[in-house]
Short mmCIF file of C-alpha atoms and ligand atoms in Angstrom, two decimals:
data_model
loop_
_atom_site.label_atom_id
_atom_site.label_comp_id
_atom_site.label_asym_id
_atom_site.label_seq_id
_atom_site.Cartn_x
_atom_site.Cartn_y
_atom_site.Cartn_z
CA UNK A 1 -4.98 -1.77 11.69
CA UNK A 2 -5.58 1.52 13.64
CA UNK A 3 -3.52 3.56 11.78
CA UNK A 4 -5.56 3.56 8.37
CA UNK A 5 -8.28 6.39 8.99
CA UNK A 6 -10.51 6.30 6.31
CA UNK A 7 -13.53 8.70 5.55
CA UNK A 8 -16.75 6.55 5.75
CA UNK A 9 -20.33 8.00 4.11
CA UNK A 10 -22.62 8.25 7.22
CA UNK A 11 -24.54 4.59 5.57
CA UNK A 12 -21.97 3.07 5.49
CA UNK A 13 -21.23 3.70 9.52
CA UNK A 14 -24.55 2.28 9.73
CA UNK A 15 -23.46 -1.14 7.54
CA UNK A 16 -20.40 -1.64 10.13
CA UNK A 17 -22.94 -0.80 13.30
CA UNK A 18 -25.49 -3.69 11.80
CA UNK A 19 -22.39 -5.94 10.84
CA UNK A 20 -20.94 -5.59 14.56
CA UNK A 21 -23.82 -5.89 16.71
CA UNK A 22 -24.93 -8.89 14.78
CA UNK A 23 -21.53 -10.65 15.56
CA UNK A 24 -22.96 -10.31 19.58
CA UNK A 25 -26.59 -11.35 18.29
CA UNK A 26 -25.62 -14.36 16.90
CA UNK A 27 -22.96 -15.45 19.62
CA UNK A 28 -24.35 -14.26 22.90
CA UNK A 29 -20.82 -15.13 24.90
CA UNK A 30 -19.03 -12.99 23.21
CA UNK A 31 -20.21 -9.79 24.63
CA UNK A 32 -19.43 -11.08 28.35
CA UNK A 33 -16.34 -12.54 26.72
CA UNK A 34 -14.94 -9.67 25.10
CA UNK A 35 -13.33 -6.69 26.84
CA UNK A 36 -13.85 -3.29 26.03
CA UNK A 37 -10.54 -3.00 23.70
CA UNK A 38 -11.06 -6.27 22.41
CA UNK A 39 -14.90 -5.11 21.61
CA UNK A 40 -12.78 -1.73 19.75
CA UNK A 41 -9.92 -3.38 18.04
CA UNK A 42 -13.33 -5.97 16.42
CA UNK A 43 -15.25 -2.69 15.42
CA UNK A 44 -12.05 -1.26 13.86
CA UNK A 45 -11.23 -4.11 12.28
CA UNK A 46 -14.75 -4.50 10.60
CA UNK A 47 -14.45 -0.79 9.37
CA UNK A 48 -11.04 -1.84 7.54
CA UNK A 49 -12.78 -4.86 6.08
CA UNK A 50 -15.43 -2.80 4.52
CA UNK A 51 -13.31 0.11 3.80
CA UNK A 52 -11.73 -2.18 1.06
CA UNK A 53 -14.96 -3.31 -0.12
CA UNK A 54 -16.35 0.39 -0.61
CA UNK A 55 -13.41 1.27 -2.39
CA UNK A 56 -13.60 -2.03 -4.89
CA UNK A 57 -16.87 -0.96 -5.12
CA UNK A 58 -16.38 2.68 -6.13
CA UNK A 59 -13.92 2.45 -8.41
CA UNK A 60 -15.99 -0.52 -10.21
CA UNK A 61 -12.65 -3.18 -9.36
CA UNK A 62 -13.34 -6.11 -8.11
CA UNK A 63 -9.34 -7.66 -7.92
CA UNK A 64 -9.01 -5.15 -4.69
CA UNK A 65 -11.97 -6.78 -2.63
CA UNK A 66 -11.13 -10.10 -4.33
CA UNK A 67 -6.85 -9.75 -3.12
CA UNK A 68 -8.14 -8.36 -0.07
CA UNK A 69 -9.64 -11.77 0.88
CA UNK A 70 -7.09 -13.75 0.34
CA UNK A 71 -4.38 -11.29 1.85
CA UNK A 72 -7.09 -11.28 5.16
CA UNK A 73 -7.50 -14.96 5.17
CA UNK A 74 -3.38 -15.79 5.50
CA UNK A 75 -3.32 -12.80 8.07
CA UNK A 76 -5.75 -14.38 10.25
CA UNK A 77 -4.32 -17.91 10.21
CA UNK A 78 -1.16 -16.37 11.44
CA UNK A 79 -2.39 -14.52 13.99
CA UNK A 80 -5.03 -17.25 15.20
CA UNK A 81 -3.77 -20.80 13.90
CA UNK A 82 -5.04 -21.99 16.73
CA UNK A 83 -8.89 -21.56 15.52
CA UNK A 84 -8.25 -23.99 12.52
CA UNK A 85 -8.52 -23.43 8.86
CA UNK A 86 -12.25 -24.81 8.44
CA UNK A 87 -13.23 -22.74 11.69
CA UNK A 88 -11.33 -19.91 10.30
CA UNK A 89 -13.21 -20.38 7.01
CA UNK A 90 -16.55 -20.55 8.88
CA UNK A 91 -15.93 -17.12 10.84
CA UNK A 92 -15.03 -15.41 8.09
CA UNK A 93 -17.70 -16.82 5.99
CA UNK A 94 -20.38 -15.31 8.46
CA UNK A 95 -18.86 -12.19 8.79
CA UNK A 96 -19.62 -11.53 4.53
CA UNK A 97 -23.08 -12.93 5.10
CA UNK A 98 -23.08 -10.57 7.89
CA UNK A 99 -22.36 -7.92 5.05
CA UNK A 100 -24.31 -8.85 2.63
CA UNK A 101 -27.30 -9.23 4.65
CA UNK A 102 -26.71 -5.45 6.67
CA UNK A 103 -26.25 -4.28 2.51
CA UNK A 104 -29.95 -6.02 1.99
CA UNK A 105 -31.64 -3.93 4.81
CA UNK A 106 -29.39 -0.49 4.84
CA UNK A 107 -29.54 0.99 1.53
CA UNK A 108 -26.24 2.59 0.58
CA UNK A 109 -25.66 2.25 -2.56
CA UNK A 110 -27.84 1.84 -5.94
CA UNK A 111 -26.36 -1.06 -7.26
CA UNK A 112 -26.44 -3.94 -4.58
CA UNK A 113 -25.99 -6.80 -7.10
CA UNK A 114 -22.15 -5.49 -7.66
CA UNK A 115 -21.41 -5.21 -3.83
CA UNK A 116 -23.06 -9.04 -3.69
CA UNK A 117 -21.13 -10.34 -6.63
CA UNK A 118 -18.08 -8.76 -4.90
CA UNK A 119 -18.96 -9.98 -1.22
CA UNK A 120 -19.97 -13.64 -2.80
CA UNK A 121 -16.26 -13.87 -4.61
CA UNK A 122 -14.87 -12.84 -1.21
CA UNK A 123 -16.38 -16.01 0.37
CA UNK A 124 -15.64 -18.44 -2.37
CA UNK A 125 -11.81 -17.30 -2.38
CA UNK A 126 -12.35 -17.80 1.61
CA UNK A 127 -13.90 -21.31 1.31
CA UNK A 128 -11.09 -22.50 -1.49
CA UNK A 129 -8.21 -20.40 0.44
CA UNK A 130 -5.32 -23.22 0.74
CA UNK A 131 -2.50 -21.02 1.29
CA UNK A 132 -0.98 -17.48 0.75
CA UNK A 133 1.49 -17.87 -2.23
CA UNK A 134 4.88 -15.95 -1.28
CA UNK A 135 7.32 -15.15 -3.89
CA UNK A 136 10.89 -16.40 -3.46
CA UNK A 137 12.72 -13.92 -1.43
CA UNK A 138 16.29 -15.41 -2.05
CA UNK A 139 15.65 -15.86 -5.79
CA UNK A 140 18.88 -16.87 -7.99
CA UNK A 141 19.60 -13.44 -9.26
CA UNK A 142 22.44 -11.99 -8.23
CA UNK A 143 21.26 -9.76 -5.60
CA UNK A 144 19.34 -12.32 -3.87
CA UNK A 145 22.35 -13.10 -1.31
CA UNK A 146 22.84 -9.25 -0.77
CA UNK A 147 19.31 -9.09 0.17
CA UNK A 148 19.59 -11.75 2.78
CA UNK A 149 22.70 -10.68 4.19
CA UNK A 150 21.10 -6.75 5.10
CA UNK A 151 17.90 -8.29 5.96
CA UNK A 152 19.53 -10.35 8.93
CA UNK A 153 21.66 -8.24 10.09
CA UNK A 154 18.41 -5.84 10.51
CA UNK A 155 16.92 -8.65 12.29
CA UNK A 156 19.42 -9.15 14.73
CA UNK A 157 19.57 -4.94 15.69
CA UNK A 158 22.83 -4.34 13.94
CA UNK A 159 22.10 -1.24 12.05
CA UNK A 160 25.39 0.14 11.80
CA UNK A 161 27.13 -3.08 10.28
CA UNK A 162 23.06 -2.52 8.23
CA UNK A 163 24.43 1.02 6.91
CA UNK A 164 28.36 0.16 6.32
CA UNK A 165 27.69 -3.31 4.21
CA UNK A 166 25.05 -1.17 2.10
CA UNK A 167 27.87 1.74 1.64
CA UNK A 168 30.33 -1.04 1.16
CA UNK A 169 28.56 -2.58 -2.24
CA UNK A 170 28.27 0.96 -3.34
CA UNK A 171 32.08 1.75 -3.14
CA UNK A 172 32.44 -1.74 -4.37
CA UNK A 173 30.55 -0.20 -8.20
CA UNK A 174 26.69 -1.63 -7.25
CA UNK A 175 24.71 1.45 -8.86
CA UNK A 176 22.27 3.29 -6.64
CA UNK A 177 19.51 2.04 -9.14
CA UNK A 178 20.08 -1.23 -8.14
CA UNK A 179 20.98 -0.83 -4.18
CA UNK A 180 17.49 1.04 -3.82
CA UNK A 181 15.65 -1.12 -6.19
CA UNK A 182 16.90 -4.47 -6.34
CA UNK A 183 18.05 -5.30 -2.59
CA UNK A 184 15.74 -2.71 -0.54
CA UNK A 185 12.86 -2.30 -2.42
CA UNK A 186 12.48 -5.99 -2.02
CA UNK A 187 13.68 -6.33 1.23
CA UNK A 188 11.31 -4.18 2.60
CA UNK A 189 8.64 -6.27 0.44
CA UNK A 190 9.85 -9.44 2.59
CA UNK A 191 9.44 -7.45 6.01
CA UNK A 192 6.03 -6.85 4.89
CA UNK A 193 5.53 -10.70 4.43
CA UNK A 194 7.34 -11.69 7.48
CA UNK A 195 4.80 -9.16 9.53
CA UNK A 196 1.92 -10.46 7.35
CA UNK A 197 2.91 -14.33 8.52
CA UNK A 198 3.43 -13.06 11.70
CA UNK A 199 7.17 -14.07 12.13
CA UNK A 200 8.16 -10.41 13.08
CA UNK A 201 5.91 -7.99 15.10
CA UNK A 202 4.35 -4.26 14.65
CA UNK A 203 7.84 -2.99 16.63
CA UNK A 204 10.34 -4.74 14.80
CA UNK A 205 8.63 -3.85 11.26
CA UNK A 206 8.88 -0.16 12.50
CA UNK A 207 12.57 -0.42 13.53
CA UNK A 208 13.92 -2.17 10.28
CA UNK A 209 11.84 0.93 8.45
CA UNK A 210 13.60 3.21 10.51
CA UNK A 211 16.96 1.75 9.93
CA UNK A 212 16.95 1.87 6.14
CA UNK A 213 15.42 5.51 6.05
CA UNK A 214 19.04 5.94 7.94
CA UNK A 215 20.86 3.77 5.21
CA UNK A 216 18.86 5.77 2.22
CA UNK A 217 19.94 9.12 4.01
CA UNK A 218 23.85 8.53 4.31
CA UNK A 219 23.52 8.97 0.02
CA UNK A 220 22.11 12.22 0.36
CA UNK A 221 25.62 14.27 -0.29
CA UNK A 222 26.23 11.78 -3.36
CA UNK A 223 22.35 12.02 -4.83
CA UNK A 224 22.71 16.14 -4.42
CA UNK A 225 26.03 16.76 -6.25
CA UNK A 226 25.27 15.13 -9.74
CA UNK A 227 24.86 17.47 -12.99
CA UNK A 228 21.08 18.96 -13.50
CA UNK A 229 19.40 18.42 -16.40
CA UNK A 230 16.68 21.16 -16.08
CA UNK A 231 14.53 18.58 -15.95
CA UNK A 232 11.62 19.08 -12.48
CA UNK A 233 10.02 15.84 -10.56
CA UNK A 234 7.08 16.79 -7.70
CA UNK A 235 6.43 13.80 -5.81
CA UNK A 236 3.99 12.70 -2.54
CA UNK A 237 1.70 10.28 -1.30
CA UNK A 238 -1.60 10.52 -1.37
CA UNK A 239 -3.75 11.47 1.39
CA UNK A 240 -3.71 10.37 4.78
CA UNK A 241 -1.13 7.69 3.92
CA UNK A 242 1.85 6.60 6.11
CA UNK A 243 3.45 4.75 3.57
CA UNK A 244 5.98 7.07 2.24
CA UNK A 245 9.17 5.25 1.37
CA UNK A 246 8.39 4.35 -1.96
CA UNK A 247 7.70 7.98 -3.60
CA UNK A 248 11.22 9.20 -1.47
CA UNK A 249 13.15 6.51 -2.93
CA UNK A 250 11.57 7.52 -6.82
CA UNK A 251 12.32 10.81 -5.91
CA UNK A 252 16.15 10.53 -5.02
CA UNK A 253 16.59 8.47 -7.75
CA UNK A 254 14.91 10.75 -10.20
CA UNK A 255 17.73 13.42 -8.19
CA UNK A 256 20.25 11.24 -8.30
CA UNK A 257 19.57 11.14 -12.36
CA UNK A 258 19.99 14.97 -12.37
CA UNK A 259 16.57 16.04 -12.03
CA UNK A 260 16.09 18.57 -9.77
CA UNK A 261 12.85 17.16 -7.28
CA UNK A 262 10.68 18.59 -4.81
CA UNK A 263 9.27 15.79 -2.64
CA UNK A 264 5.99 16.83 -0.37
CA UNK A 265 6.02 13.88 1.62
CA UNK A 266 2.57 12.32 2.74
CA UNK A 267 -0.60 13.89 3.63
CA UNK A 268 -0.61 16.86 1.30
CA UNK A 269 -3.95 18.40 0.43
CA UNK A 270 -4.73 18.39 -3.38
CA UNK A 271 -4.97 22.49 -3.12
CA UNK A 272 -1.46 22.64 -1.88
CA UNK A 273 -0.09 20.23 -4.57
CA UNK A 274 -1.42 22.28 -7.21
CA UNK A 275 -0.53 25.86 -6.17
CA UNK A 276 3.24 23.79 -5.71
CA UNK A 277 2.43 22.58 -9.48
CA UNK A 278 1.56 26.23 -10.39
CA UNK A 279 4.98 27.90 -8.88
CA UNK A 280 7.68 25.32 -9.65
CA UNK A 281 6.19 23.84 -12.70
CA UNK A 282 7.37 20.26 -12.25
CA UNK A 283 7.79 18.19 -16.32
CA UNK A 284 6.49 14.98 -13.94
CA UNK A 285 3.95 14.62 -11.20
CA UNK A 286 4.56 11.09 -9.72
CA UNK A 287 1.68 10.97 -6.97
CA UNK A 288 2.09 7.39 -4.89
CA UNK A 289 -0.58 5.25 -3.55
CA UNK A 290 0.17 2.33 -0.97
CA UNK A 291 -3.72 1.21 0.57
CA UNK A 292 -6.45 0.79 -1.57
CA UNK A 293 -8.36 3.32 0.19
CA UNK A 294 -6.27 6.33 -1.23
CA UNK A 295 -7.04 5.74 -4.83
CA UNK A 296 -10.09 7.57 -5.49
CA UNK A 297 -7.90 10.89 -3.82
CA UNK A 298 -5.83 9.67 -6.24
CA UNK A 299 -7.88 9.83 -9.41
CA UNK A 300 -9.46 13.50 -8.32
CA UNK A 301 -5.73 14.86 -7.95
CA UNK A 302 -4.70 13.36 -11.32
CA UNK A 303 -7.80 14.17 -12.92
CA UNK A 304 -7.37 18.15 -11.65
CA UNK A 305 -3.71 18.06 -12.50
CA UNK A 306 -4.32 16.80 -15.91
CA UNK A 307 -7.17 19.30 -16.52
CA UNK A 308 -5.02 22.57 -15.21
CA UNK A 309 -2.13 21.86 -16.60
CA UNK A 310 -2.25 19.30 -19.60
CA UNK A 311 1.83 19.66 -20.55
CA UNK A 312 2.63 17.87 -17.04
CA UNK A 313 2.85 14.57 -17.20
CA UNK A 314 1.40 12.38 -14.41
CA UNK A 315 2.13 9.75 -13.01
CA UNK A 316 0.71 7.17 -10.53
CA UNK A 317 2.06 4.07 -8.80
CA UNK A 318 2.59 2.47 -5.82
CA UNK A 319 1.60 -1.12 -4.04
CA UNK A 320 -2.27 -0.04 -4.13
CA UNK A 321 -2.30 -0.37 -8.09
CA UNK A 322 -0.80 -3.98 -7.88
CA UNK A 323 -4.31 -4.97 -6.16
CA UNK A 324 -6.07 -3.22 -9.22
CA UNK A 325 -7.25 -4.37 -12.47
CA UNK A 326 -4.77 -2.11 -13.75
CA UNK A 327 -7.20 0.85 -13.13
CA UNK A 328 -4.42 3.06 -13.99
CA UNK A 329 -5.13 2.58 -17.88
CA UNK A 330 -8.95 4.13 -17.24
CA UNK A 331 -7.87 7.21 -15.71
CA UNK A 332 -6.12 10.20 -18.06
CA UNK A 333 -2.33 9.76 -16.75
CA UNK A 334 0.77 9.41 -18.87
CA UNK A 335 3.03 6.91 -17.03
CA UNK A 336 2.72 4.04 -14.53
CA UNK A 337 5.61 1.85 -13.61
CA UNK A 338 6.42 -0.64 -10.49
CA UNK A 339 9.75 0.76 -9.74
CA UNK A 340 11.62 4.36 -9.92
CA UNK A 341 14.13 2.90 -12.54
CA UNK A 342 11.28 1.98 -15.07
CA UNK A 343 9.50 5.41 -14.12
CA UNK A 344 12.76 7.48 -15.10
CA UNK A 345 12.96 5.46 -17.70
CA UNK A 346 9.47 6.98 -19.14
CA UNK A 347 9.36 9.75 -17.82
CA UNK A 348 12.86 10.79 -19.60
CA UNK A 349 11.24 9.19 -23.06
CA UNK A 350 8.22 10.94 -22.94
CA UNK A 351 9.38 14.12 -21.38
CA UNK A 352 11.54 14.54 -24.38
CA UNK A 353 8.63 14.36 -26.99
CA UNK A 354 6.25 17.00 -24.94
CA UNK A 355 9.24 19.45 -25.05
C1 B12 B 401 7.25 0.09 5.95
C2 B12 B 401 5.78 -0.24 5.97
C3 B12 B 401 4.94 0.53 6.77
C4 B12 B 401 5.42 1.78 7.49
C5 B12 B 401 5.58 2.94 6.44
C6 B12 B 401 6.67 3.93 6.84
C7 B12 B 401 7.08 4.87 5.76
N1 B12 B 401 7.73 5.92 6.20
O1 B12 B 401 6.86 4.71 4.58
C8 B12 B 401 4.27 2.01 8.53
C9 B12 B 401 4.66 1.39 9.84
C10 B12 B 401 3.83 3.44 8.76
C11 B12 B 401 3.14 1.13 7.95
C12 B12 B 401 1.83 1.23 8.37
C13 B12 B 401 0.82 0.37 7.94
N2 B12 B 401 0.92 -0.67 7.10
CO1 B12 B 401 2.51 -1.01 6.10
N3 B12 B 401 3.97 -1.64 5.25
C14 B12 B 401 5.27 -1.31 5.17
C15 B12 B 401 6.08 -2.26 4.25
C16 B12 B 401 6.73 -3.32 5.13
C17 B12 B 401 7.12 -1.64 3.37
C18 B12 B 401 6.66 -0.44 2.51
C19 B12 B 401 7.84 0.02 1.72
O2 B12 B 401 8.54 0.93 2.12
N4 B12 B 401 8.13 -0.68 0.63
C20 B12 B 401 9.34 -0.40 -0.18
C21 B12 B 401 9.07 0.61 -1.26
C22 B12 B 401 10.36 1.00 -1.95
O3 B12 B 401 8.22 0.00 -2.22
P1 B12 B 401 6.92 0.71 -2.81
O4 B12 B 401 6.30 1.56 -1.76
O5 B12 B 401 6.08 -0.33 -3.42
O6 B12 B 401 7.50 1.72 -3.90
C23 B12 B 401 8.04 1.31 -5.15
C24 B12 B 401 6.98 0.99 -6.22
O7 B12 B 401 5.70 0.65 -5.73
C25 B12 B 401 6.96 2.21 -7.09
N5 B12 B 401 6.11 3.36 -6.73
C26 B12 B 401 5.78 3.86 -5.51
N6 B12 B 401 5.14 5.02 -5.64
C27 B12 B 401 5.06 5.31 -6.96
C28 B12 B 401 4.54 6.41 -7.65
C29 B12 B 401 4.63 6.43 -9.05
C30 B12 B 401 4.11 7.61 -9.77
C31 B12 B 401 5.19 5.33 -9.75
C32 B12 B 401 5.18 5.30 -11.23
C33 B12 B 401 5.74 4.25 -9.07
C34 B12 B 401 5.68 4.25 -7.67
O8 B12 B 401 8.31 2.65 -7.04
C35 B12 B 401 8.78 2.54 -5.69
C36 B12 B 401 10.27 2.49 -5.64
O9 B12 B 401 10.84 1.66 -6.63
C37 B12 B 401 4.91 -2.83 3.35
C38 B12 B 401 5.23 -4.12 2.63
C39 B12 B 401 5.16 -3.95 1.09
N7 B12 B 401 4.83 -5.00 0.39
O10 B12 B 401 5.42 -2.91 0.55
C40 B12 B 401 3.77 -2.88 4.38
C41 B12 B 401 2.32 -2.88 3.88
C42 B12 B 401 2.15 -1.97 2.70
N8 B12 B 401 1.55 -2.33 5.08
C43 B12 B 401 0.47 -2.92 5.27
C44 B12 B 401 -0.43 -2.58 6.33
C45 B12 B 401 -1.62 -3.51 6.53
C46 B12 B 401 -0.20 -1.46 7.13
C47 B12 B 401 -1.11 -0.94 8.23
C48 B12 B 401 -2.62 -0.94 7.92
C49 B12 B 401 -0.89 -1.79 9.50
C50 B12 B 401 0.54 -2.01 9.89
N9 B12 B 401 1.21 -3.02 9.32
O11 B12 B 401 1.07 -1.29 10.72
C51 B12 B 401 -0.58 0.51 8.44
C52 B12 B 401 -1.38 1.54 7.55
C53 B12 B 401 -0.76 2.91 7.50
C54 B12 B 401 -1.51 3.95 6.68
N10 B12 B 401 -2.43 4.72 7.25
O12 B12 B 401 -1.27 4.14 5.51
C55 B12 B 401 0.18 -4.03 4.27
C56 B12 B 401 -0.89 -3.61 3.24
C57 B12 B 401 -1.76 -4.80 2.86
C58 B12 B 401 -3.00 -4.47 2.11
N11 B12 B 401 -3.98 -5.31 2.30
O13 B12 B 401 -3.11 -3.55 1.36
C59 B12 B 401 1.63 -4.30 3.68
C60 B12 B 401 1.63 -4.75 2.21
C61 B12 B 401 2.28 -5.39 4.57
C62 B12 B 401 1.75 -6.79 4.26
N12 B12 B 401 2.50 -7.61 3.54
O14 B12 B 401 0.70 -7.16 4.67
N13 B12 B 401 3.60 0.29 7.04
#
C-alpha cells in the first residue's frame, strides 16, 4: 500500500505510534519475530487503515470507513488464508480496539463518540464478514464475452493480439462509447478484483494497465479528427493520486464527441488548475477522485472553482464516490455520473441551458 502518501495531522502520527507499539506490547514475539521491513510494511499499513478512518471522519461519512472494512477483511483472507477466518476476525478485531483505545488517551479530534461509532461498525462488519460479494464479470449482456476474450489474452502476455482484437470490434461498428466503457472500463474493474483476491500480483496488475493505455492510444488519430463543437472539457485527478485512467478515458471521449479537452493528468496543484480555468475557460471541470483520501482536495478545488467562476460547471466522479454516501449531493457541483458516456450526456444537457 506504499504508494498512497497521505498528509497526516501531527495527532494523528501519534494515534498510529500508540496503535503500533501496542501491537508489540501485547504480543511480545513479535518484535523478535518481525524483521525490520516486515516491522515498516505493519506501520505503513496501520497509517492506510487510519487514513480511511480520518477521512470518513472528516467528511462526516461513515459508508467509507464502513466499505473499507469489509474491502480490508477479503484482502487479508487472500493474502493470509492460512491464519483462518475466526483468527483473522480476532486480529483485526484488536487492531480497532487498538484504535479506539489510542483515540481515548490521544486527543485528536473533538468529537470521539463519531470516530467510536465509526471504529465499533468497523468491528461488527469484521465479526459478521462471511464473504466479499463480487459482481458477475461475464454477465449476459452482450459485451460480457468481449470482455473475457481481451482480459485473457492480457493474462497470458499477448498484447498485440490485446490491441488488434480491440481495433478489430471497432472496424467491425462497436462505438468507442462502448469499447472504452462497456468492455475496458469493466475489465479493468475485474483486474482490480483479481489483485484484491489475490489471483494476479502487484506486476501483472501494472502490465495489463500498461497494455490498455497502449490499446486506448492507437484511437488517438480517430478521437482528434472529429468536428468541434466549441464546446471546452478540463479534466485531472486529484492530488497525489496515481489513478489516472478513468479521467483520460472521460476526457477522449468527451474529444472524441467534438469537444475540444485539455487533460492535466494527476497531481496538479489547485493554483495551477485554476489559473488553467482562468486562460482556457473550460464549459466543464470534471475533477476525478479514485482513494478516499483525495476527497476533501476534492471538495476545496470544487468549492474554489465554483466560487471564482460560477458559469463552469463542475463535475466530480470517480471510484472514491462509490464508497460515499453520495457526498457528492452536499457539496455545490453540477454533475456526477459513474461513467464518461452518462457525464457527456449531462454535461451536453446542462451546458446548453447555462449558454
Ligand atoms: C489500474 C489501477 C492502478 C494503477 C493506476 C494507473 C493509472 N495510470 O491510472 C496503479 C498501479 C498506479 C494503482 C495503484 C494503487 N492502487 Co489501484 N487500481 C487500479 C485498477 C485495477 C483499475 C483503475 C482503472 O483504471 N479503472 C478503469 C477506469 C476506466 O474506471 P474509473 O477510474 O472508475 O473511471 C470511470 C468512472 O469512475 C468515471 N469517472 C472517473 N473520474 C470521473 C470524474 C468525473 C467528473 C465523473 C463525472 C466521472 C468520473 O468515469 C470513468 C470512465 O468511464 C483499480 C480497480 C477498480 N475497481 O477501478 C484498482 C484500485 C482502485 N486500486 C486500489 C489500490 C488499493 C491501489 C494502491 C493503494 C495499491 C496497489 N494496488 O498498488 C495504489 C494507490 C495509488 C495511489 N497513490 O493513488 C484499490 C482501491 C481500494 C480501496 N479500498 O479504495 C482498487 C479498487 C483495487 C481493488 N479492487 O482493491 N492502481
Amino acid at each position: 500500500m506504499g504508494l498512497l502518501q497521505h498528509q497526516f495531522s501531527k495527532e494523528f502520527r501519534d494515534i498510529v505510534d500508540f496503535v503500533y507499539n501496542q501491537h508489540f506490547v501485547l504480543d511480545q514475539k513479535l518484535k523478535k519475530e518481525y524483521t525490520d521491513y516486515q516491522k515498516m510494511r505493519m506501520r505503513e499499513d496501520i497509517e492506510y487503515n487510519l487514513s480511511f478512518l480520518e477521512i470518513s471522519y472528516r467528511l462526516d461519512d461513515k459508508t467509507i470507513f464502513h466499505e473499507y472494512s469489509l474491502w480490508l477483511m477479503s484482502l487479508m483472507m487472500n493474502l493470509m488464508p492460512h491464519v483462518g477466518l475466526t483468527r483473522m476476525k480476532e486480529k483485526m478485531v484488536l487492531h480497532y480496539q487498538l484504535m479506539k483505545e489510542a483515540f481515548k488517551i490521544i486527543k485528536v479530534y473533538d468529537n470521539i463518540d463519531i470516530i467510536n461509532q465509526m471504529i465499533d461498525d468497523a468491528i461488527l462488519s469484521t465479526n459478521n464478514f462471511q464473504n466479499y460479494a463480487y459482481d458477475a464479470f461475464v454477465t449476459d449482456d452482450r459485451f460480457g464475452l468481449m470482455r473475457r476474450k481481451y482480459l485473457d489474452y492480457l493474462l497470458k502476455h499477448d498484447s498485440k493480439s490485446a490491441m488488434n482484437f480491440i481495433m478489430e470490434l471497432f472496424n467491425a461498428g462497436f462505438t468507442l462509447d462502448e469499447i472504452y466503457i462497456d468492455i475496458i472500463q469493466k475489465v479493468m474493474v475485474e483486474v482490480g478484483q483479481l489483485w484484491h483476491r489475490g489471483d494476479i500480483g502487484v506486476a501483472e496488475e501494472h502490465f495489463i494497465t500498461v497494455a490498455t493505455q497502449s490499446v486506448l492510444s492507437q484511437f488517438y488519430p480517430i478521437i482528434f479528427s472529429t468536428t468541434k463543437k466549441n464546446l471546452r472539457l478540463l479534466s485531472c485527478s486529484v492530488g497525489n493520486e496515481l489513478h489516472e485512467m478513468g479521467i483520460r478515458m472521460i476526457s477522449d471521449l468527451f474529444e472524441y464527441h467534438g469537444w475540444d479537452t485539455l487533460y492535466l493528468g494527476a497531481a496538479v496543484p489547485k493554483k495551477s488548475i485554476l489559473e488553467s480555468i482562468e486562460s482556457e475557460r473550460p464549459h466543464v471541470v470534471a475533477l476525478s477522485v479514485t482513494m478516499p483520501q483525495h476527497l476533501l482536495l476534492c471538495r476545496d478545488i470544487a468549492l474554489e472553482i465554483k466560487t471564482k467562476y460560477p458559469d463552469v460547471l463542475v463535475g466530480v466522479g470517480g471510484r472514491a464516490f462509490t464508497m460515499t454516501n453520495e457526498i457528492w449531493k452536499t457539496w455545490n457541483v453540477d454533475l456526477y455520473a459513474t461513467d464518461a458516456r452518462k457525464l457527456i450526456q449531462l454535461s451536453e444537457e446542462k451546458v446548453i441551458r447555462v449558454d
